[in-house]
Coordinates of C-alpha atoms and ligand atoms in Angstrom, one line a residue:
X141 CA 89.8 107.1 117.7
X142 CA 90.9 103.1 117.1
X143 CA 94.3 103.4 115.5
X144 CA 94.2 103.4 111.9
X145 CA 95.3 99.8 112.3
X146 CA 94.5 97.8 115.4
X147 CA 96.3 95.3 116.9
X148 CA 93.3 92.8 116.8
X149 CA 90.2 92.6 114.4
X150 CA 88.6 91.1 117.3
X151 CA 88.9 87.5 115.1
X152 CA 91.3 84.6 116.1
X153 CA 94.5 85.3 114.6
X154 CA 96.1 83.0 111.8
X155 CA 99.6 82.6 111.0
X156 CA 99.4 83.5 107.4
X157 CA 97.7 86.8 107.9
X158 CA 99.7 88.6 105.8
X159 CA 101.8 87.1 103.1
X160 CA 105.2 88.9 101.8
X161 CA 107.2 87.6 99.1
X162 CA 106.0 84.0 100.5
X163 CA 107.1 84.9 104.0
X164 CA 103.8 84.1 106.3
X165 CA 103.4 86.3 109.5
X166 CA 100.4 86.7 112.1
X167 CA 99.3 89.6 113.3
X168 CA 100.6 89.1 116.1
X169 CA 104.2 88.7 114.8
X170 CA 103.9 91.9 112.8
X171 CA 102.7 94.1 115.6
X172 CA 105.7 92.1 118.0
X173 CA 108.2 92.9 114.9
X174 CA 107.1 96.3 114.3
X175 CA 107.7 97.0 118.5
X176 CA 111.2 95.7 117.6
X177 CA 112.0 98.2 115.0
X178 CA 110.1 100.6 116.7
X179 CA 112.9 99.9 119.7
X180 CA 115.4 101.5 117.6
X181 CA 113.9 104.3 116.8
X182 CA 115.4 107.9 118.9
X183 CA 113.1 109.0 121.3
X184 CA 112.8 112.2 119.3
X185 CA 112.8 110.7 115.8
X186 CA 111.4 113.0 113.8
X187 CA 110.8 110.9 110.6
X188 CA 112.0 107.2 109.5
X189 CA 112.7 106.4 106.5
X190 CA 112.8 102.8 104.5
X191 CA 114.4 101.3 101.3
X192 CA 110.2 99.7 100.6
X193 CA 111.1 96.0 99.5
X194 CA 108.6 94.2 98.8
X195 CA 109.0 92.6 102.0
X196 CA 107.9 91.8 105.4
X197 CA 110.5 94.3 106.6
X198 CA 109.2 97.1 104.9
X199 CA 105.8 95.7 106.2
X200 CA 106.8 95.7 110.2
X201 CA 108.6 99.3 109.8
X202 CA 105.8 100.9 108.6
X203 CA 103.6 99.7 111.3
X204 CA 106.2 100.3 113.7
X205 CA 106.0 104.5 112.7
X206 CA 102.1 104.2 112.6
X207 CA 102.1 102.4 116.5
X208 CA 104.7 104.6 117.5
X209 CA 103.6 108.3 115.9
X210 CA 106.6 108.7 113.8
X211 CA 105.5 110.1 110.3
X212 CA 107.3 107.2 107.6
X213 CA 109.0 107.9 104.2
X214 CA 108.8 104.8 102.1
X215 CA 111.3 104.9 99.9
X216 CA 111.7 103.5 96.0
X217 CA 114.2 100.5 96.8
X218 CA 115.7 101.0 93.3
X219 CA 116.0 104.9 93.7
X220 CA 119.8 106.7 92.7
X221 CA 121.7 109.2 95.0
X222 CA 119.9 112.1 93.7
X223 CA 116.6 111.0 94.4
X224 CA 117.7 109.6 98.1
X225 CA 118.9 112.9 99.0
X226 CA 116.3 115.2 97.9
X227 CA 113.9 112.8 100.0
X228 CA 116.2 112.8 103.1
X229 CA 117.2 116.0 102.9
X230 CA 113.6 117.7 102.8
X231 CA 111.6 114.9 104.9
X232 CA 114.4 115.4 107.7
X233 CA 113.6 111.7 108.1
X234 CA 116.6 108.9 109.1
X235 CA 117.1 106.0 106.7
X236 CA 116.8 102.7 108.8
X237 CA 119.4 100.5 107.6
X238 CA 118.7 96.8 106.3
X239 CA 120.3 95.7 109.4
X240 CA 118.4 97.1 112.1
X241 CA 115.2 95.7 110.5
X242 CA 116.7 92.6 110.0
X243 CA 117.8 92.3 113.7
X244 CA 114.2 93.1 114.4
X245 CA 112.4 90.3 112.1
X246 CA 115.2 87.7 113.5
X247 CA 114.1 88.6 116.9
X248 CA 110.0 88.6 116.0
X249 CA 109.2 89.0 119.7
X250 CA 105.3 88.2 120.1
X251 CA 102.8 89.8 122.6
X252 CA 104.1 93.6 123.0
X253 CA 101.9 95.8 124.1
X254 CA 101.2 98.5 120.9
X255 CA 101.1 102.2 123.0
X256 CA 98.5 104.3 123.2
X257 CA 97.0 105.5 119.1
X258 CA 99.0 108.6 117.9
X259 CA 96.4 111.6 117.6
X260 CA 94.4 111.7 114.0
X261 CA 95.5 114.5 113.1
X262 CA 99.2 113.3 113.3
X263 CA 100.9 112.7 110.0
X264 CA 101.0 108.8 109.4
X265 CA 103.2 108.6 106.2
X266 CA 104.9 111.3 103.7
X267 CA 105.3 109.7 99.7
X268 CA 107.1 111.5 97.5
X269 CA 105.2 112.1 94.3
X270 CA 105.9 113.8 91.2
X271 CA 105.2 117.1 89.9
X272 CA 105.2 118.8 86.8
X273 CA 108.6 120.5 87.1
X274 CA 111.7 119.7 89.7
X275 CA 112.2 117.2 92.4
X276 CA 109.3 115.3 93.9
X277 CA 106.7 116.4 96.7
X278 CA 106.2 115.2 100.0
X279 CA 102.5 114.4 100.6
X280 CA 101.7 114.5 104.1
X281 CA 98.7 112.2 105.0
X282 CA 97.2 112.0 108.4
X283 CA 96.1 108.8 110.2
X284 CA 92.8 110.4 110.2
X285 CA 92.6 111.1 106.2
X286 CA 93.9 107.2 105.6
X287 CA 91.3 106.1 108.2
X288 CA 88.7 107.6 106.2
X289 CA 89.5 106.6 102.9
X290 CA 90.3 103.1 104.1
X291 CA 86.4 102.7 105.5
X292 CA 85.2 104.3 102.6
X293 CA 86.6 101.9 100.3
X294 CA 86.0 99.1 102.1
X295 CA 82.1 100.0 102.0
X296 CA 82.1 100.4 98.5
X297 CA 84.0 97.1 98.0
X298 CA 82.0 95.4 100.3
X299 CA 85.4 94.3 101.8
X300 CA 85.3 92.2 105.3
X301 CA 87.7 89.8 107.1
X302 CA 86.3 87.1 104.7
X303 CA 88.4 88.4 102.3
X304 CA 91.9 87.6 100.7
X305 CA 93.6 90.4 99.5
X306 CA 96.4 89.7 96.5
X307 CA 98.3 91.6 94.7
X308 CA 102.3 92.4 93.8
X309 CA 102.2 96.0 93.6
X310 CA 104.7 98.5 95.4
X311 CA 104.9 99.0 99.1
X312 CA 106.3 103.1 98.1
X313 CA 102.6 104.3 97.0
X314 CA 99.0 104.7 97.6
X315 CA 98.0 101.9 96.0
X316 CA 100.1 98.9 97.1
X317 CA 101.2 100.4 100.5
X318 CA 97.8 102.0 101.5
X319 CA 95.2 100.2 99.8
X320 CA 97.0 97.0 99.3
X321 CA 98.8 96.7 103.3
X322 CA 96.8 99.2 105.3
X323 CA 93.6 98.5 104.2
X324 CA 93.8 94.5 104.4
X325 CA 95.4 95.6 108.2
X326 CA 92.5 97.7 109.0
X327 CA 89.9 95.9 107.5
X328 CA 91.3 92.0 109.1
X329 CA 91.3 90.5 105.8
X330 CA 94.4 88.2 105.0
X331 CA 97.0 89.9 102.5
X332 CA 99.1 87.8 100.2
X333 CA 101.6 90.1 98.4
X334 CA 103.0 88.2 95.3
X335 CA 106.1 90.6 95.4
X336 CA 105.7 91.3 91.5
X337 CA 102.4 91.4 90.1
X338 CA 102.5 89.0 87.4
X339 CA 99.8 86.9 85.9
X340 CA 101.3 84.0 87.1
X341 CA 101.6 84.7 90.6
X342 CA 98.3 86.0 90.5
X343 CA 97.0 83.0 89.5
X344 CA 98.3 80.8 92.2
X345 CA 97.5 82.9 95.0
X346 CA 93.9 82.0 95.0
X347 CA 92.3 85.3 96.5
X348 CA 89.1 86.8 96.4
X349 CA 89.9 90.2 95.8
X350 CA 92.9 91.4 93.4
X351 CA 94.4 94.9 92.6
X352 CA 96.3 96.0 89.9
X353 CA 97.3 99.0 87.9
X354 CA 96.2 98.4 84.0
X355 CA 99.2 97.3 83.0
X356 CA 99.1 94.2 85.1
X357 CA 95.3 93.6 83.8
X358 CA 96.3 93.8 79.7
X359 CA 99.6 91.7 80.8
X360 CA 96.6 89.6 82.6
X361 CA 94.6 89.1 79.3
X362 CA 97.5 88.5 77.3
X363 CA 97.5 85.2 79.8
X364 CA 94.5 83.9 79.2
X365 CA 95.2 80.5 81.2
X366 CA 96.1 83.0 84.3
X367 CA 93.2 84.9 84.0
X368 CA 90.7 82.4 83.7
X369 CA 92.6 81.0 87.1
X370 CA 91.2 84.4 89.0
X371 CA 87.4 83.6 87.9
X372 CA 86.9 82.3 91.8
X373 CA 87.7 85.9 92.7
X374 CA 85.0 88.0 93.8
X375 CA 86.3 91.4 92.8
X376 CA 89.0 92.8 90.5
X377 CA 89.9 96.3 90.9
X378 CA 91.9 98.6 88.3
X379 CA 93.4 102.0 89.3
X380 CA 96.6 104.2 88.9
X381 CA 96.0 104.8 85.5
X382 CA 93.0 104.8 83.2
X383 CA 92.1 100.7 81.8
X384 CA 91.9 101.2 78.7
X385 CA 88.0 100.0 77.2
X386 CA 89.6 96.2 75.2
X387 CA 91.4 95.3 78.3
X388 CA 88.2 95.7 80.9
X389 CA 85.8 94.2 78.1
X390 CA 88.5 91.2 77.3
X391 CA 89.2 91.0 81.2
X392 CA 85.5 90.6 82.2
X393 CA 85.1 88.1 79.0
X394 CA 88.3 85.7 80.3
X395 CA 87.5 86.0 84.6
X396 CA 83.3 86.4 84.0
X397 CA 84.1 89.4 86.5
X398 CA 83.7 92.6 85.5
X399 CA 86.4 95.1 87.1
X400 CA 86.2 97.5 89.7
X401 CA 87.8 100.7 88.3
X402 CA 88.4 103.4 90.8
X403 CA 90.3 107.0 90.9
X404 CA 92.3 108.4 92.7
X405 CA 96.0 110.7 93.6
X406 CA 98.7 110.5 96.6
X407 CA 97.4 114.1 97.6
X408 CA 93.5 112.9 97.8
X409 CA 93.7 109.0 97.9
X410 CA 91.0 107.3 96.5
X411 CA 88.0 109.4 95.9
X412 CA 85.6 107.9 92.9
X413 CA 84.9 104.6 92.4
X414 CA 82.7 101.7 91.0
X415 CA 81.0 99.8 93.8
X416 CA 81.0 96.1 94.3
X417 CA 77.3 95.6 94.7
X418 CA 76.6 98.5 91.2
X419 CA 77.2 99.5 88.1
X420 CA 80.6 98.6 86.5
X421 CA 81.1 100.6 83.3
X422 CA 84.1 100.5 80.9
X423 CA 85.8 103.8 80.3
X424 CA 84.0 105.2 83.6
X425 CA 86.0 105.5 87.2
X426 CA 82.2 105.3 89.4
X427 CA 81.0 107.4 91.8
X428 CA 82.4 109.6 94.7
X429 CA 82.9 107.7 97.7
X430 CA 81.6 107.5 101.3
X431 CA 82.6 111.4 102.5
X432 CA 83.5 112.9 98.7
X433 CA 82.2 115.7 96.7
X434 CA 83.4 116.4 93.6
X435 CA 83.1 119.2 90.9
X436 CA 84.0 119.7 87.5
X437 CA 85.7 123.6 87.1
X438 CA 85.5 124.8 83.3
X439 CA 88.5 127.0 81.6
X440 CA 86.6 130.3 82.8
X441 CA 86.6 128.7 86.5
X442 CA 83.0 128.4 86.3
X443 CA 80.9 125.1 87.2
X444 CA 80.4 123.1 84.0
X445 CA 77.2 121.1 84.0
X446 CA 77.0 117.7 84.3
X447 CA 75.9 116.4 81.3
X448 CA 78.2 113.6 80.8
X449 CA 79.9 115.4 77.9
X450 CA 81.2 118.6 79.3
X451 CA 84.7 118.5 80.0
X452 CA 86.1 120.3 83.1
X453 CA 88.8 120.4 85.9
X454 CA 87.8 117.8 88.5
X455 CA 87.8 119.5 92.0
X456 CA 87.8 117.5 95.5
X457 CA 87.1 117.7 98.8
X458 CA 86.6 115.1 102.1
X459 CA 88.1 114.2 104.8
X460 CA 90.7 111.6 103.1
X461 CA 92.5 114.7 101.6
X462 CA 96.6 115.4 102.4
X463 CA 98.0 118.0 104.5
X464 CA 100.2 119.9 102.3
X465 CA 103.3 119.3 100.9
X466 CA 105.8 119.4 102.8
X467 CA 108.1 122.9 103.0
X468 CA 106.2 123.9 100.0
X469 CA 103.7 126.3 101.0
X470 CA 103.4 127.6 97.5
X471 CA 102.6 124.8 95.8
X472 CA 100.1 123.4 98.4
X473 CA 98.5 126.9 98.4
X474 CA 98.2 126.8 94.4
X475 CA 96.7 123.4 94.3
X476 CA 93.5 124.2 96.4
X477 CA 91.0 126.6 94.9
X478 CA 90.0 130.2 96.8
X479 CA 87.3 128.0 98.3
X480 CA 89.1 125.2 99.5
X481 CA 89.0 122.5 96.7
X482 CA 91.5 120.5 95.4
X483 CA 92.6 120.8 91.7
X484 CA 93.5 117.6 90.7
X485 CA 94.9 118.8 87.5
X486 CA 92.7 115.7 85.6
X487 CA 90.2 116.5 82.8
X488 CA 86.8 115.0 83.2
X489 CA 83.3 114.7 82.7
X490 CA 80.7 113.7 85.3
X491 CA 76.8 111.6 84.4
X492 CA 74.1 113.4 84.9
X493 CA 74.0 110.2 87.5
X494 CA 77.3 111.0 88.7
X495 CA 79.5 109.0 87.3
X496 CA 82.7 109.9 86.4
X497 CA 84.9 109.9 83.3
X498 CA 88.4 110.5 83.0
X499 CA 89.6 112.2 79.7
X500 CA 93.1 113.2 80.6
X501 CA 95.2 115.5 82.3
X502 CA 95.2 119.1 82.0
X503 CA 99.1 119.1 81.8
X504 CA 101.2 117.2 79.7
X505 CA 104.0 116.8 81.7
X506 CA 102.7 114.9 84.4
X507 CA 103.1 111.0 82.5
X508 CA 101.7 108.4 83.7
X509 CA 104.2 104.5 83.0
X510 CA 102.6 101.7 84.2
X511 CA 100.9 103.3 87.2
X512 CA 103.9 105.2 88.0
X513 CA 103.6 109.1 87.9
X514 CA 106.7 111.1 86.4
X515 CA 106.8 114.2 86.4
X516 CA 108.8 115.2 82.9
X517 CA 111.0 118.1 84.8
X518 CA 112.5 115.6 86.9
X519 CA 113.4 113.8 84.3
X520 CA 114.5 116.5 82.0
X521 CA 116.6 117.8 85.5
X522 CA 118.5 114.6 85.6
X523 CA 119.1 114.0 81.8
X524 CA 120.9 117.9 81.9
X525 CA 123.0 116.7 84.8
X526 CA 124.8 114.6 82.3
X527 CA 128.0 117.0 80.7
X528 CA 126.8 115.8 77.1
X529 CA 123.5 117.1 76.9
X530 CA 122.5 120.9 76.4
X531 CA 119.2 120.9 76.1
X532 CA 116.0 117.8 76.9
X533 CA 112.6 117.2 76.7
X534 CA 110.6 114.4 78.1
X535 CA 107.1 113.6 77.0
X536 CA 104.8 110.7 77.3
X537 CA 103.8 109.2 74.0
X538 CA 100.7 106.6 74.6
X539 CA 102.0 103.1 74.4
X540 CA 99.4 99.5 74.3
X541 CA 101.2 97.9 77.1
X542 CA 102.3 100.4 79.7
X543 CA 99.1 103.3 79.2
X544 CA 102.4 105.9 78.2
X545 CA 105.8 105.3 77.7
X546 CA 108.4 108.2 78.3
X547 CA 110.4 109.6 75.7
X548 CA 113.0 111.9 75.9
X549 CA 114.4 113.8 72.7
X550 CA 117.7 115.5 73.7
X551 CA 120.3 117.2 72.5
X552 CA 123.8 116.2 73.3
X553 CA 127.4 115.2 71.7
X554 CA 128.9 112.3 72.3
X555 CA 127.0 110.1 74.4
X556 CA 124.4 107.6 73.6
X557 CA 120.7 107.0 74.2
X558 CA 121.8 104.1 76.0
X559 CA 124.1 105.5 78.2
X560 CA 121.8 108.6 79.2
X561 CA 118.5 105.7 79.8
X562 CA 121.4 104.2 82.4
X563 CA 122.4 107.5 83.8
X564 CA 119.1 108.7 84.5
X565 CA 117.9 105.0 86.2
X566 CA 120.7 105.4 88.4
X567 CA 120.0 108.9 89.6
X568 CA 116.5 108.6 89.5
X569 CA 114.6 105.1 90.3
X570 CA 114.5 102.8 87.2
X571 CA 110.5 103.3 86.6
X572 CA 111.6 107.1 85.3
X573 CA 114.1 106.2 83.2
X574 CA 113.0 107.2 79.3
X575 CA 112.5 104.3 77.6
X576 CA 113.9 105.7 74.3
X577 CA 116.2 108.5 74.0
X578 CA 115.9 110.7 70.5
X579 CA 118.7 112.7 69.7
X580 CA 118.2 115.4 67.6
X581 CA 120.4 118.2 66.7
X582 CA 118.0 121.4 67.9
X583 CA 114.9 121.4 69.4
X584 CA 111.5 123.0 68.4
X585 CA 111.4 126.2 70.5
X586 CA 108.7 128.6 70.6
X587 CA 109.1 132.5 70.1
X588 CA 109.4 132.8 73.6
X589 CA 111.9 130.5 73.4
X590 CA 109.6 127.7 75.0
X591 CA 110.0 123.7 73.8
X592 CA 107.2 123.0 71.7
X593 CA 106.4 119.1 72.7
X594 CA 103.3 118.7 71.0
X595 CA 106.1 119.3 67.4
X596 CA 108.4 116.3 69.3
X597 CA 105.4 113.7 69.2
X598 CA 104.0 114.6 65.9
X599 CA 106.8 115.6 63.9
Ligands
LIG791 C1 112.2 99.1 81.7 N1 113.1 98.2 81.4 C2 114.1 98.8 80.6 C3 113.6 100.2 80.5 N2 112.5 100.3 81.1 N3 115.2 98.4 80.1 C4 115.9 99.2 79.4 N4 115.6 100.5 79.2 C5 114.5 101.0 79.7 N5 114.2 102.3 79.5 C6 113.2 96.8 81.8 C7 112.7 96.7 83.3 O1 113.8 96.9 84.2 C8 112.3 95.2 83.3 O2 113.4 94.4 83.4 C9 111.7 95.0 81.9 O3 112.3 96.1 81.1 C10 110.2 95.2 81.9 O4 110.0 96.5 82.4 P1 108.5 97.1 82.4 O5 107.8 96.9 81.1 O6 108.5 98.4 83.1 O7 107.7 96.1 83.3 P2 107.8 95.8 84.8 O8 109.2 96.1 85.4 O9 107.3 94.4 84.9 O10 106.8 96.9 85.5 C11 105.5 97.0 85.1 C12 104.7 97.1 86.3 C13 105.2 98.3 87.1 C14 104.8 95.9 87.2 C15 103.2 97.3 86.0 O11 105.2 99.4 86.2 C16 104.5 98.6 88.4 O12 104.7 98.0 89.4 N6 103.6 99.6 88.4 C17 102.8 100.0 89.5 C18 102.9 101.4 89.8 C19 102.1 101.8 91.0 O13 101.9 101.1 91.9 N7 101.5 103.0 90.9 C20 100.6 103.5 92.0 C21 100.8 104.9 92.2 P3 113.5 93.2 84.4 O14 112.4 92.3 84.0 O15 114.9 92.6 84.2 O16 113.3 93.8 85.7 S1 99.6 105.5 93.4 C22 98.4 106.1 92.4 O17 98.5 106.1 91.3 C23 97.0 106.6 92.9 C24 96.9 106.9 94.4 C25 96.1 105.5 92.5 O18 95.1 105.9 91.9 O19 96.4 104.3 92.8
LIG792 P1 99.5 109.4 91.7 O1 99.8 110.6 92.4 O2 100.7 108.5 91.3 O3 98.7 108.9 92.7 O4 98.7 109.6 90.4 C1 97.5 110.2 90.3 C2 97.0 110.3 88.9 O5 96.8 109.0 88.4 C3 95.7 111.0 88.8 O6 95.8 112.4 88.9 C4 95.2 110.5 87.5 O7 95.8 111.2 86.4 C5 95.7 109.1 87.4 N1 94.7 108.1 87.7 C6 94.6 107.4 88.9 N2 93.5 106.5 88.8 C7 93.0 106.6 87.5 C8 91.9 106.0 86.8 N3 91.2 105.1 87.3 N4 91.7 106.5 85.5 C9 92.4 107.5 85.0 N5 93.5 108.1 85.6 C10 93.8 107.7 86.9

């Protein structure tokens, strides 16, 4: 199999290839950097993992476990102790320090031979994602699974080595790491990454294809001067989160390009989407891409029909699926069906011409903040660490600029809101910290003693 990235495109090489934080490299220097942190690996190393800066550092290290067959843990730069650990401690993986990869990008040897392509089946990268309850989940993805979804995307982007890739979002997920690196890697198209994703940057960096969670599109429109700057582009593409209908309609009205919007999760990568050269519809996530089926599984586990109204469970399968979490047999066995599908835990309805529609998720604590997915346990978990507080609950309560913003009502003596938002940021990464705390003095509770949410948010 060609490595899920290859060393040459088989095009001449340019010095700006890819683009971090304004740092230029060629492809040549990145594959000569990543041998250099790959040098320091153990020659056992089971796992590495990496504080993932935006930065050409986190850039060569990845490539350096993918070129060497060493599963990578990218980790949030701005995560606490508590986070770090659990991550460490159940990936087994070694945290590379600043240092060594800095020692590696000073030395940016050029012209190392990459070895021989780790097997497809091998597992290329392990994100941590959330769940509904307790600490994250390692996804394990296979060079095989990315490799797929990668080629399917890029055939229903229509996305060649003509291309420039921009965006600012976060090397530590699917969508900035994997689409947004990998995919410009695999593909030969330049990358510039803008190291936040702000209109602004986005303006200057003059690419043809941009991605952004919605958050970054509605913080586009509110620019109108930016976004009329990205009407050279050839394709915008929305994702992470559902864009919400006045954001794609005011988005196509300010660029003349009407967004890509695609679906997808860490477990499955991307699996539905719009296609460059089709339909684009507002509300609607596309169709299933190169390799996916899909199914919509109603409350009685029977198929619901595809009607375009009928909600249901959406249900996946391909190749670009995950290999389990990792040490948690019980929780990869309950998210695949008898048959073999994956429950994707989102609520949808599919077109008679199979399009698909996102309505929402079947559980409410899974919240989704600007493209981030928190899981409310963890949050809860860390916000009961704190000797002041008895009792939490975290919800997400829909919000214009962030898709849901996460609330916590808690009940505690003598600390503040304030000071439980900063204790949870520094246990946690900042991206999960509530951005309001309630206090109250009880909370609703169920005869079976269960917190009542839904009585939080409307009471
Ligand atoms: C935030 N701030 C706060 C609080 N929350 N201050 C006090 N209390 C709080 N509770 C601060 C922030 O630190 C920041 O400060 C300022 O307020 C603005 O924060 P925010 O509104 O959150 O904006 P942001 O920091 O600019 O972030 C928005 C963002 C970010 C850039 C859209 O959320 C983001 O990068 N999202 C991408 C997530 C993503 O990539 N998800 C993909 C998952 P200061 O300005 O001083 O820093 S992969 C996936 O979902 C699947 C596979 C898929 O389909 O793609
Ligand atoms: P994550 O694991 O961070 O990859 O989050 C995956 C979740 O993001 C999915 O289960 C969906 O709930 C949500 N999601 C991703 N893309 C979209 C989209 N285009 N529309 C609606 N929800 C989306």
């Amino acid at each position: 199999m060609t490595p899920l990235v290859p060393e040459s495109v088989g095009l001449p090489d340019r010095r700006d290839a890819v683009v971090v934080d304004g740092t230029p490299m060629s492809r040549e220097e990145l594959f000569g950097t990543a041998a250099a942190v790959a040098a320091r690996f153990d020659a056992d190393e089971a796992a590495v993992a990496v504080r993932a800066t935006p930065s050409p550092g986190t850039v060569a290290t990845v490539l350096a476990g993918l070129t060497r067959g060493v599963p990578v843990v990218p980790v949030p730069p701005d995560a606490g102790p508590r986070e770090v650990d659990h991550i460490l401690g159940d990936s087994g993986a070694r945290l590379l320090a600043d240092e060594e990869i800095d020692a590696a990008l000073a030395s940016r040897p050029s012209g190392v031979p990459a070895p021989a392509a780790p097997a497809p089946d091998a597992t290329a990268l392990i994100l941590y994602t959330s769940g509904t309850t307790g600490p994250p989940k390692g996804v394990q993805l296979s060079h095989a699974a990315l490799a797929a979804d990668l080629d399917a995307l890029a055939d229903a982007w229509a996305w060649t080595p003509d291309d420039v890739l921009v965006h600012g979002l976060p090397l530590f997920h699917v969508h900035g790491l994997v689409l947004g690196v990998l995919g410009a890697l695999r593909v030969g198209s330049r990358v510039v990454h803008t190291r936040r994703p702000t209109p602004e940057a986005y303006a200057k960096a003059g690419g043809s294809v941009y991605f952004g969670v919605p958050t970054v599109w509605s913080r586009v429109t509110d620019d109108p001067e930016a976004a009329r700057a990205l009407a050279g582009a050839r394709l915008l593409v929305s994702g992470s989160a559902p864009l919400p209908v006045p954001v794609f309609d005011r988005l196509a009205g300010l660029t003349g390009l009407v967004p890509v919007e695609r679906y997808g999760m860490t477990e499955t990568l991307i699996t539905v989407s719009a296609r460059a050269d089709g339909d684009k519809r507002a509300g609607w996530v596309g169709l299933p891409v190169d390799g996916v089926e899909t199914r919509l599984t109603g409350e009685d586990g029977t198929p619901a029909p595809r009607d375009g109204e009928t909600v249901g469970e959406l249900q996946v399968r391909g190749r670009m699926l995950f290999d389990g979490y990792l040490n948690r047999p019980d929780a990869t066995a309950e998210s695949f069906t008898a048959d073999g599908w994956f429950r994707t835990g989102d609520v949808a309805v599919i077109g008679a011409d199979g399009w698909h529609r996102i309505v929402g998720r079947a559980s409410t604590d899974l919240i989704k903040s600007g493209g981030y997915r928190v899981g409310a346990g963890e949050v809860e978990g860390a916000l009961l660490a704190h000797p002041a507080v008895r009792e939490a609950a975290v919800v997400g309560v829909p919000h214009d600029d962030l898709g849901q913003e996460i609330v916590a009502f808690v009940v505690a003596d003598g600390v503040t809101g304030h000071e439980l938002t900063a204790f949870v940021a520094e246990s946690l990464s900042v991206h999960k910290r509530p951005r309001r705390v309630v206090l109250r003095g009880e909370l609703p509770r169920n005869a079976m003693g269960k917190v009542q949410k839904k009585q939080l948010t409307e009471g």
